[in-house]
Short mmCIF file of C-alpha atoms in Angstrom, two decimals:
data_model
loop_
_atom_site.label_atom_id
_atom_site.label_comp_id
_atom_site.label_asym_id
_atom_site.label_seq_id
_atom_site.Cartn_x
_atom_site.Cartn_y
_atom_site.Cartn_z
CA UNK C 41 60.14 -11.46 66.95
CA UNK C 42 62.53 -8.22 65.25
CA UNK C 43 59.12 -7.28 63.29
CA UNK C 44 56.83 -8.02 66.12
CA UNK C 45 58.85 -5.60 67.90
CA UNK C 46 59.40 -2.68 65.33
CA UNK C 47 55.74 -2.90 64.66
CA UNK C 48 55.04 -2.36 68.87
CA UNK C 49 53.12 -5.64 68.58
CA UNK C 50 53.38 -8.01 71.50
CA UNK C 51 53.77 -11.58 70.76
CA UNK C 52 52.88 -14.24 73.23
CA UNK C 53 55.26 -16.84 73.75
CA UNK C 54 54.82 -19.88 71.67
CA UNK C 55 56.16 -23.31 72.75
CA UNK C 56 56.95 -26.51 71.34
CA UNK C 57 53.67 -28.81 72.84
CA UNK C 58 56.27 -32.06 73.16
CA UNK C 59 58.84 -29.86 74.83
CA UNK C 60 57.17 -26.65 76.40
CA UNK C 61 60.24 -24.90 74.56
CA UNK C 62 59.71 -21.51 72.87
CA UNK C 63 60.07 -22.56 69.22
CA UNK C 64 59.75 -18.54 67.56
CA UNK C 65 63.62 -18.20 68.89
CA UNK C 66 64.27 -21.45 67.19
CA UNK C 67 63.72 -19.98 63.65
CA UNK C 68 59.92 -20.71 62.88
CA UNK C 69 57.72 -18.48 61.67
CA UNK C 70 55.58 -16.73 64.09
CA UNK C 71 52.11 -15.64 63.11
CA UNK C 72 51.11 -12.14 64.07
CA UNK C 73 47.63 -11.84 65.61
CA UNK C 74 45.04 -9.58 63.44
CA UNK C 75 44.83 -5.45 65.40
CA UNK C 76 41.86 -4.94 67.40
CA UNK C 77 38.98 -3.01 65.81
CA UNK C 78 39.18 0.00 65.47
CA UNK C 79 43.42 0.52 64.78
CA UNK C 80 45.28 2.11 62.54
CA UNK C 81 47.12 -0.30 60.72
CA UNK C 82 46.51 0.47 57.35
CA UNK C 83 47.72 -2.73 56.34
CA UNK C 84 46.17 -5.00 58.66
CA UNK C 85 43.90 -7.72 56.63
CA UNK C 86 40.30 -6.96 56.15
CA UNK C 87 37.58 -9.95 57.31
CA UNK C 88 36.78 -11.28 54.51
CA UNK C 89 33.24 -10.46 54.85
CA UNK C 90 33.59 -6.77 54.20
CA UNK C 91 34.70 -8.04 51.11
CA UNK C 92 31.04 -9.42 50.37
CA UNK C 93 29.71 -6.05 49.42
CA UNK C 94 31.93 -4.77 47.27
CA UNK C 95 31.94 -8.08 45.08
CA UNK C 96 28.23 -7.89 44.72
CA UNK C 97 28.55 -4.71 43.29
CA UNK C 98 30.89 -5.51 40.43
CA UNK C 99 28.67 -8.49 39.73
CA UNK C 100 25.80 -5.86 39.66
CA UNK C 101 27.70 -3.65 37.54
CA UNK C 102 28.77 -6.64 35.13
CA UNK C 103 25.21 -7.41 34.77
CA UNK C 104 24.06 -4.12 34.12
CA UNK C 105 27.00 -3.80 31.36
CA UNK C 106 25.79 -6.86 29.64
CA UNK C 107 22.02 -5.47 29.05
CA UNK C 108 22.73 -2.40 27.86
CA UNK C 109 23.53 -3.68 24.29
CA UNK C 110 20.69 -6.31 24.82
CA UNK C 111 18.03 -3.50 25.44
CA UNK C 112 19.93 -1.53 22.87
CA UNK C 113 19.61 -4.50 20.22
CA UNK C 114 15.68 -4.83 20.99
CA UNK C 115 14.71 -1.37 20.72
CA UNK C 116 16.07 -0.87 17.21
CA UNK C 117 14.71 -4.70 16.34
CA UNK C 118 11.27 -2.81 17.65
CA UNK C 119 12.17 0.11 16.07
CA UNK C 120 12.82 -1.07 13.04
CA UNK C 121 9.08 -2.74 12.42
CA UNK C 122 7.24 0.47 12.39
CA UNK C 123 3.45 1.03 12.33
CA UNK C 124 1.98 -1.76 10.65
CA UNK C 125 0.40 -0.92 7.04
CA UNK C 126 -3.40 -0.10 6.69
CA UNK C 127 -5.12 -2.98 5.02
CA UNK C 128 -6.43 -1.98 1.34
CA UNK C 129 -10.02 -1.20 0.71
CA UNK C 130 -12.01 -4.11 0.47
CA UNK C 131 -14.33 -1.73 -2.07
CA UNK C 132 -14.47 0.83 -4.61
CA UNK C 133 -16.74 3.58 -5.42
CA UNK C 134 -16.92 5.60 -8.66
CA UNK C 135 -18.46 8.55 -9.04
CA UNK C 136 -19.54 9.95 -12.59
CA UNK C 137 -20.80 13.26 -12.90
CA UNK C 138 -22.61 12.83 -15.94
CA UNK C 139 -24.63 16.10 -16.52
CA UNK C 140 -24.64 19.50 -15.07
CA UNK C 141 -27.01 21.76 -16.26
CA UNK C 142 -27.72 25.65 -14.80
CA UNK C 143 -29.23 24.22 -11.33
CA UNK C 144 -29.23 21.01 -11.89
CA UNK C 145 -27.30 18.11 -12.25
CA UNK C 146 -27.01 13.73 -13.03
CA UNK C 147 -24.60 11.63 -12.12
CA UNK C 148 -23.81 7.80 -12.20
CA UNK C 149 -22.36 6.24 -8.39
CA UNK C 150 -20.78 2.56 -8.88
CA UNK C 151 -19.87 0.37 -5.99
CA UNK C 152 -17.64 -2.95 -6.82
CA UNK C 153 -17.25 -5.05 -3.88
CA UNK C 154 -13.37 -5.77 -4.16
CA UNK C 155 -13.00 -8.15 -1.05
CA UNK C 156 -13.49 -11.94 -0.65
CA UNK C 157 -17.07 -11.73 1.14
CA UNK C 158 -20.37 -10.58 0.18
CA UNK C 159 -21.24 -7.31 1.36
CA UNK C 160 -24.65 -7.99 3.13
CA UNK C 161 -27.32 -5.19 4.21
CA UNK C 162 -24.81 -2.85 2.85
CA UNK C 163 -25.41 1.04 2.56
CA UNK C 164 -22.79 3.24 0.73
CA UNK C 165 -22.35 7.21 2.25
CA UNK C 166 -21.14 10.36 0.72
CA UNK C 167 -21.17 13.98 1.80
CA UNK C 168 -21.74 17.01 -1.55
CA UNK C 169 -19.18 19.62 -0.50
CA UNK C 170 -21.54 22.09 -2.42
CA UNK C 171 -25.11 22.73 -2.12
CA UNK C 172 -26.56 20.08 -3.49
CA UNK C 173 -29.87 18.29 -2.64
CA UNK C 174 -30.69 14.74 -4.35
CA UNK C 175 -34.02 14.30 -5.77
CA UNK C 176 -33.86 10.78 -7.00
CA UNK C 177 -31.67 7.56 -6.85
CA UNK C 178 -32.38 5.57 -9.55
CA UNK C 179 -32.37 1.61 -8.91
CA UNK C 180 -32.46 1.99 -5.04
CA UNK C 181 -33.42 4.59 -2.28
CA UNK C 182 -31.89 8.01 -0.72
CA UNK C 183 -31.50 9.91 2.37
CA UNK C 184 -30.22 13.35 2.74
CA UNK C 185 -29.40 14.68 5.95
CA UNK C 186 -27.37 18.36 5.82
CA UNK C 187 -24.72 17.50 3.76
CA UNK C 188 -24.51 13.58 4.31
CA UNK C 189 -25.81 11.22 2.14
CA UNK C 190 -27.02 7.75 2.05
CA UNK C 191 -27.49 5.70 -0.48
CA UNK C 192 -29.05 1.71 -0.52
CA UNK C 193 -29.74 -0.61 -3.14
CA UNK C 194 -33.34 -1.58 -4.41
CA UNK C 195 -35.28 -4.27 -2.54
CA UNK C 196 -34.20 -7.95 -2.97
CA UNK C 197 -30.24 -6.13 -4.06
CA UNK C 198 -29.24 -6.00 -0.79
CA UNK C 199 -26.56 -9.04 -1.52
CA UNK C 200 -23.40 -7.82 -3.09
CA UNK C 201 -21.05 -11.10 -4.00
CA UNK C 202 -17.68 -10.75 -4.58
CA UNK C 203 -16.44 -9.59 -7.67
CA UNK C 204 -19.56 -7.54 -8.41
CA UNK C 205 -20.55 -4.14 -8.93
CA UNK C 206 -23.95 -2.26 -8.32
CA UNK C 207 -24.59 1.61 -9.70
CA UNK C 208 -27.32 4.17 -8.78
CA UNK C 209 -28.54 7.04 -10.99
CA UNK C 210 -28.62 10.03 -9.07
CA UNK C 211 -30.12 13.76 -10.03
CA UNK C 212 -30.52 16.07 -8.54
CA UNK C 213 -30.17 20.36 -7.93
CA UNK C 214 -28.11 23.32 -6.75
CA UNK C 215 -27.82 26.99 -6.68
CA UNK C 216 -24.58 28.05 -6.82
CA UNK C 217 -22.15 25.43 -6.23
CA UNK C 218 -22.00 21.92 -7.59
CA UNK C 219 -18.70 20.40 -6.07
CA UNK C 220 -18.15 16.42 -6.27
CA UNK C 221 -17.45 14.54 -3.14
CA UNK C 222 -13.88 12.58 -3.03
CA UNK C 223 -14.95 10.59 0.10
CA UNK C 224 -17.28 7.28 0.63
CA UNK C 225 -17.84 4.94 2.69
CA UNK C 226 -19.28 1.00 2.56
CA UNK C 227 -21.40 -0.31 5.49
CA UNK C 228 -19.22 2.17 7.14
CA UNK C 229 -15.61 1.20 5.68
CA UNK C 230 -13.77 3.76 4.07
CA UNK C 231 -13.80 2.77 0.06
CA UNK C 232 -10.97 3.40 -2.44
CA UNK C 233 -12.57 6.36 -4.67
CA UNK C 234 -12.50 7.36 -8.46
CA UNK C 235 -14.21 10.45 -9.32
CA UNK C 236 -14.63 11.55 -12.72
CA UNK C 237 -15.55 15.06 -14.40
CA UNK C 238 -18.33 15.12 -17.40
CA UNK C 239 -16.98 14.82 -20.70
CA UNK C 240 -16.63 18.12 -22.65
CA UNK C 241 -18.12 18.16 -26.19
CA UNK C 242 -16.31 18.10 -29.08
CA UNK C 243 -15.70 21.03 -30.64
CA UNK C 244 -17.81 21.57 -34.24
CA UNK C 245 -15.91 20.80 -37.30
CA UNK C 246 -14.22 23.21 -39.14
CA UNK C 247 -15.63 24.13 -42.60
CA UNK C 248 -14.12 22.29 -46.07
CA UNK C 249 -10.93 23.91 -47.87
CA UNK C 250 -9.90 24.22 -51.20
CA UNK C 251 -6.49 23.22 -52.09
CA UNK C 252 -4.92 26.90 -51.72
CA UNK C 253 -6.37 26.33 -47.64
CA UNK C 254 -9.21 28.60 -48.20
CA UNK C 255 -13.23 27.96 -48.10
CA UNK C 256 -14.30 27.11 -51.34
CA UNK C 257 -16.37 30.08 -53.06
CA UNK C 258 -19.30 29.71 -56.03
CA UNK C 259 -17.09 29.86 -59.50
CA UNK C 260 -20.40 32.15 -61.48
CA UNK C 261 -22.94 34.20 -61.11
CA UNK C 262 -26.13 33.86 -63.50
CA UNK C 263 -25.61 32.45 -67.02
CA UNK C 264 -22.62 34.75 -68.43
CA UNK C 265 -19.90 32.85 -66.75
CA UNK C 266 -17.46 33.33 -63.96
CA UNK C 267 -17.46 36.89 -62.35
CA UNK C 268 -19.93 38.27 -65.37
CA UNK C 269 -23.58 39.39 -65.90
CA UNK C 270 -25.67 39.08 -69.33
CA UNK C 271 -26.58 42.46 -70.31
#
């Protein structure tokens, strides 16, 4: 009752339901009724359904906590795989120049089928970075279109089994420049590419020395011995 009235809040009479006697002036505890909405009691109990809210937002937050290190874990899991590596040529073409003459030149092109299957119908294509035009493809057949070149193999060839190699003989002419190409191509798939230079000549032997490391020199002249004449 003392608190009921400090705090200004009335308190209805409560009595004892055998004896009709007020029981809060008997020592028991008297429960204070909750302020109307809208007071000012700062310290008045909330419902506890405003409390609904708040507790859905800490369970938000805790969730949100907990995948940040998940998402951070798969990103550098993802990260860490990186662009997957090209798969190696399944073919190889070398190219030999073999001769190159003023305006004209030979050269030996050798495809080796490097992959597990045949190579069926195949064509192999090149572009000459100079100014090249190919007259003749020996052991097959040619087109030339600008720069671009295509080569196929000679009727009843056009099988290439695993394992095996096929070369053409090509010739051909230029005027000023006769680059080699560095790029090819297999039924369209890029090839793996050697490209070798002609081999220069040897260089002409050098003429025999005597022991003292100079060209040996005729020892007489006519029939009076070394360095004399007969009179």
């Amino acid at each position: 009752m003392r608190l009921a009235e400090i705090a200004g809040v009335p308190v209805p009479a409560l009595s004892d339901p055998k004896g009709g006697k007020d029981i809060a002036g008997q020592g028991h505890t008297a429960f204070l009724p909750s302020p109307a909405p809208g007071g000012t009691d700062a310290n008045a109990a909330r419902p506890a359904t405003a409390m609904l809210p708040s507790r859905r937002r800490r369970l938000a937050m805790i969730v949100a906590a907990g995948a940040v290190p998940i998402m951070a874990l798969l990103a550098l899991a993802w990260a860490g795989k990186g662009p997957a590596a090209p798969a190696p040529a399944a073919c190889q073409v070398t190219y030999q120049q073999i001769d190159s003459a003023a305006s004209e030149f030979a050269a030996e092109l050798t495809v080796f089928n490097k992959g597990t299957d045949a190579l069926n119908g195949w064509d192999v294509r090149f572009g000459l970075p100079g100014d090249q035009n190919v007259v003749a493809a020996g052991d097959g057949t040619w087109r030339q279109e600008g720069r671009q070149v295509t080569l196929r193999p000679a009727d009843g060839r056009a099988t290439l089994d695993s394992g095996h190699s096929y070369r053409f003989a090509l010739s051909g002419r230029y005027r000023q420049i006769n680059a080699m190409p560095a790029a090819f191509a297999v039924s369209g798939t890029p090839c793996a590419s050697v490209v070798l230079a002609p081999t220069a000549p040897s260089p002409p032997a050098s003429p025999p020395a005597n022991e003292q490391g100079k060209p040996d020199k005729d020892k007489g002249k006519g029939n009076g011995g070394p360095g004399k004449h007969n009179d």
